[in-house]
């Protein structure tokens, strides 16, 4: 029961923090939304800051288990078509999974206020993705699927427009279908440009 209550507090904290930010969320409001009085919180967390850090720990684990990270790298695709499928699967997950969407909004708000949130935002929005795809592209180059290029630069050029369109979905959900279509068009253009087999067929 105590574990369930703790999970409910963290779930509601994510919802409120992603809407109002950490500073904008009153601890009494948080407890009331879970159906608890403030004094009951101390059976589970010593402070609002402890809730914040426990929430970030939980979100890191959730994201890495389901999406991947430089510490949990995805398998290297066996074909160019598999790269498209893997990318679209990852994109669909990150724009439709409610926990991931709220996490992205929370980090977008708090990256300017909290040092840990700033580092996580940099990792999740930029460096982590670049490392993951640099590994993927390096592996695909070894398999002869992609042209020999700098994998880090290639990864950066790949994830940047995709990330921009994912953030567009957060701001303007009504544009989600268009954003998904544009991402797939971009991925296929990338493959046509850098795919070793594509270039061989054209020459």
Short mmCIF file of C-alpha atoms in Angstrom, two decimals:
data_model
loop_
_atom_site.label_atom_id
_atom_site.label_comp_id
_atom_site.label_asym_id
_atom_site.label_seq_id
_atom_site.Cartn_x
_atom_site.Cartn_y
_atom_site.Cartn_z
CA UNK A 1 0.00 0.00 0.00
CA UNK A 2 2.80 2.42 0.91
CA UNK A 3 4.52 1.67 -2.41
CA UNK A 4 1.27 2.35 -4.30
CA UNK A 5 0.84 5.67 -2.51
CA UNK A 6 4.42 6.64 -3.30
CA UNK A 7 3.85 5.83 -6.98
CA UNK A 8 0.64 7.89 -6.99
CA UNK A 9 2.49 10.88 -5.52
CA UNK A 10 5.21 10.62 -8.18
CA UNK A 11 2.67 10.24 -10.99
CA UNK A 12 0.75 13.32 -9.86
CA UNK A 13 4.01 15.24 -9.31
CA UNK A 14 4.99 14.54 -12.93
CA UNK A 15 1.62 15.79 -14.15
CA UNK A 16 1.73 19.01 -12.10
CA UNK A 17 5.44 19.74 -12.57
CA UNK A 18 5.10 19.33 -16.36
CA UNK A 19 2.23 21.83 -16.37
CA UNK A 20 3.27 24.38 -13.75
CA UNK A 21 6.93 23.72 -13.13
CA UNK A 22 8.53 22.73 -9.84
CA UNK A 23 8.31 26.18 -8.24
CA UNK A 24 4.77 26.70 -9.48
CA UNK A 25 3.48 23.52 -7.85
CA UNK A 26 2.33 23.92 -4.25
CA UNK A 27 3.01 20.90 -2.04
CA UNK A 28 -0.45 21.16 -0.46
CA UNK A 29 -2.02 21.12 -3.93
CA UNK A 30 0.03 18.07 -4.82
CA UNK A 31 -1.02 16.18 -1.69
CA UNK A 32 -4.67 17.15 -2.07
CA UNK A 33 -4.68 15.92 -5.67
CA UNK A 34 -3.51 12.52 -4.41
CA UNK A 35 -6.08 12.55 -1.61
CA UNK A 36 -3.61 13.04 1.22
CA UNK A 37 -2.99 15.71 3.84
CA UNK A 38 0.47 17.29 3.85
CA UNK A 39 1.49 15.52 7.06
CA UNK A 40 0.92 12.16 5.36
CA UNK A 41 3.60 13.00 2.79
CA UNK A 42 6.34 12.61 5.38
CA UNK A 43 5.63 8.89 5.60
CA UNK A 44 6.84 8.65 2.01
CA UNK A 45 9.04 11.67 1.27
CA UNK A 46 10.89 14.07 3.54
CA UNK A 47 10.39 17.10 1.30
CA UNK A 48 9.26 18.40 -2.06
CA UNK A 49 12.89 18.26 -3.19
CA UNK A 50 13.02 14.55 -2.38
CA UNK A 51 9.88 14.02 -4.48
CA UNK A 52 11.61 15.90 -7.34
CA UNK A 53 14.77 13.78 -7.22
CA UNK A 54 12.85 10.51 -6.85
CA UNK A 55 10.74 11.51 -9.84
CA UNK A 56 13.79 12.26 -12.00
CA UNK A 57 15.34 8.90 -11.01
CA UNK A 58 12.13 7.13 -12.01
CA UNK A 59 11.86 8.99 -15.32
CA UNK A 60 15.47 8.24 -16.29
CA UNK A 61 14.89 4.52 -15.70
CA UNK A 62 11.55 4.59 -17.57
CA UNK A 63 13.04 6.33 -20.61
CA UNK A 64 16.16 4.20 -20.85
CA UNK A 65 14.27 0.91 -20.52
CA UNK A 66 11.79 1.78 -23.27
CA UNK A 67 13.71 4.07 -25.60
CA UNK A 68 17.41 3.45 -25.06
CA UNK A 69 20.41 5.58 -24.17
CA UNK A 70 24.19 5.65 -24.62
CA UNK A 71 24.20 3.11 -21.76
CA UNK A 72 21.49 0.95 -23.38
CA UNK A 73 22.24 1.09 -27.08
CA UNK A 74 19.78 -0.20 -29.69
CA UNK A 75 20.77 -2.97 -32.12
CA UNK A 76 22.42 -1.87 -35.34
CA UNK A 77 19.93 -2.18 -38.24
CA UNK A 78 20.60 -4.88 -40.84
CA UNK A 79 19.21 -2.80 -43.71
CA UNK A 80 18.38 0.77 -44.69
CA UNK A 81 14.68 -0.04 -44.50
CA UNK A 82 15.22 -1.29 -40.95
CA UNK A 83 16.76 2.09 -40.05
CA UNK A 84 13.56 3.78 -41.26
CA UNK A 85 11.40 1.37 -39.27
CA UNK A 86 13.52 1.76 -36.10
CA UNK A 87 13.51 5.56 -36.34
CA UNK A 88 9.74 5.79 -36.89
CA UNK A 89 9.15 3.35 -34.03
CA UNK A 90 11.25 5.51 -31.70
CA UNK A 91 9.55 8.71 -32.89
CA UNK A 92 6.06 7.27 -32.45
CA UNK A 93 6.94 6.12 -28.96
CA UNK A 94 8.37 9.46 -27.88
CA UNK A 95 5.44 11.55 -29.16
CA UNK A 96 2.65 9.22 -28.01
CA UNK A 97 3.88 7.89 -24.66
CA UNK A 98 2.25 10.15 -22.06
CA UNK A 99 5.04 9.76 -19.51
CA UNK A 100 7.72 10.67 -22.06
CA UNK A 101 5.73 13.66 -23.33
CA UNK A 102 5.29 15.00 -19.78
CA UNK A 103 8.97 14.35 -19.05
CA UNK A 104 9.99 16.37 -22.10
CA UNK A 105 7.72 19.24 -21.05
CA UNK A 106 9.04 19.11 -17.49
CA UNK A 107 12.66 19.24 -18.67
CA UNK A 108 11.87 22.06 -21.10
CA UNK A 109 10.46 24.13 -18.22
CA UNK A 110 13.02 23.25 -15.56
CA UNK A 111 16.24 23.23 -17.62
CA UNK A 112 16.71 26.92 -16.79
CA UNK A 113 16.01 26.52 -13.07
CA UNK A 114 17.53 23.22 -11.96
CA UNK A 115 21.05 21.94 -12.61
CA UNK A 116 20.03 18.29 -12.79
CA UNK A 117 17.16 19.06 -15.16
CA UNK A 118 19.56 21.08 -17.34
CA UNK A 119 21.95 18.12 -17.67
CA UNK A 120 19.11 15.71 -18.38
CA UNK A 121 17.63 18.02 -21.02
CA UNK A 122 21.00 18.26 -22.77
CA UNK A 123 21.36 14.47 -22.68
CA UNK A 124 17.83 13.62 -23.80
CA UNK A 125 17.47 16.37 -26.40
CA UNK A 126 20.98 16.32 -27.85
CA UNK A 127 24.05 14.45 -26.61
CA UNK A 128 22.41 11.14 -25.72
CA UNK A 129 20.63 10.91 -29.06
CA UNK A 130 23.79 11.91 -30.93
CA UNK A 131 25.80 9.19 -29.15
CA UNK A 132 23.14 6.57 -29.83
CA UNK A 133 22.91 7.30 -33.53
CA UNK A 134 26.66 7.72 -33.91
CA UNK A 135 26.93 4.14 -32.63
CA UNK A 136 24.16 2.99 -34.99
CA UNK A 137 25.64 4.75 -38.02
CA UNK A 138 29.16 3.54 -37.27
CA UNK A 139 27.83 -0.02 -37.16
CA UNK A 140 25.92 0.47 -40.41
CA UNK A 141 29.07 1.82 -42.09
CA UNK A 142 30.95 -1.31 -41.03
CA UNK A 143 28.18 -3.39 -42.60
CA UNK A 144 28.48 -1.42 -45.83
CA UNK A 145 25.00 0.08 -45.51
CA UNK A 146 26.02 3.74 -45.18
CA UNK A 147 28.74 5.78 -46.84
CA UNK A 148 31.90 6.31 -44.83
CA UNK A 149 31.37 9.62 -43.04
CA UNK A 150 32.08 11.07 -39.60
CA UNK A 151 29.44 9.16 -37.54
CA UNK A 152 29.11 11.89 -34.90
CA UNK A 153 28.47 14.62 -37.47
CA UNK A 154 26.11 12.34 -39.37
CA UNK A 155 24.19 11.55 -36.17
CA UNK A 156 23.93 15.23 -35.28
CA UNK A 157 22.57 16.11 -38.72
CA UNK A 158 20.09 13.23 -38.42
CA UNK A 159 18.63 13.86 -34.97
CA UNK A 160 18.42 17.67 -35.14
CA UNK A 161 15.46 18.07 -37.57
CA UNK A 162 13.70 15.05 -36.08
CA UNK A 163 13.99 16.51 -32.56
CA UNK A 164 12.72 19.88 -33.79
CA UNK A 165 9.59 18.24 -35.22
CA UNK A 166 9.02 16.23 -32.02
CA UNK A 167 9.08 19.45 -30.01
CA UNK A 168 6.64 20.92 -32.52
CA UNK A 169 4.24 18.08 -31.66
CA UNK A 170 4.48 19.06 -27.98
CA UNK A 171 3.68 22.71 -28.73
CA UNK A 172 1.07 22.12 -31.43
CA UNK A 173 -0.40 18.59 -31.17
CA UNK A 174 -2.76 19.30 -34.07
CA UNK A 175 0.30 19.23 -36.36
CA UNK A 176 1.37 15.74 -35.26
CA UNK A 177 0.31 13.87 -38.41
CA UNK A 178 2.08 16.40 -40.62
CA UNK A 179 5.19 16.24 -38.43
CA UNK A 180 5.28 12.43 -38.63
CA UNK A 181 4.96 12.56 -42.41
CA UNK A 182 7.77 15.11 -42.63
CA UNK A 183 10.01 12.99 -40.39
CA UNK A 184 9.53 9.93 -42.58
CA UNK A 185 10.22 11.98 -45.73
CA UNK A 186 13.40 13.30 -44.11
CA UNK A 187 14.54 9.80 -43.07
CA UNK A 188 14.07 8.49 -46.60
CA UNK A 189 15.93 11.52 -48.00
CA UNK A 190 18.77 10.86 -45.55
CA UNK A 191 18.95 7.22 -46.67
CA UNK A 192 18.94 8.23 -50.33
CA UNK A 193 21.78 10.68 -49.62
CA UNK A 194 23.98 8.56 -47.36
CA UNK A 195 22.94 4.98 -48.07
CA UNK A 196 25.86 3.16 -49.69
CA UNK A 197 23.64 0.79 -51.66
CA UNK A 198 21.39 3.63 -52.85
CA UNK A 199 24.40 5.49 -54.24
CA UNK A 200 25.74 2.32 -55.92
CA UNK A 201 22.41 1.75 -57.67
CA UNK A 202 22.36 5.36 -58.95
CA UNK A 203 25.95 5.22 -60.31
#
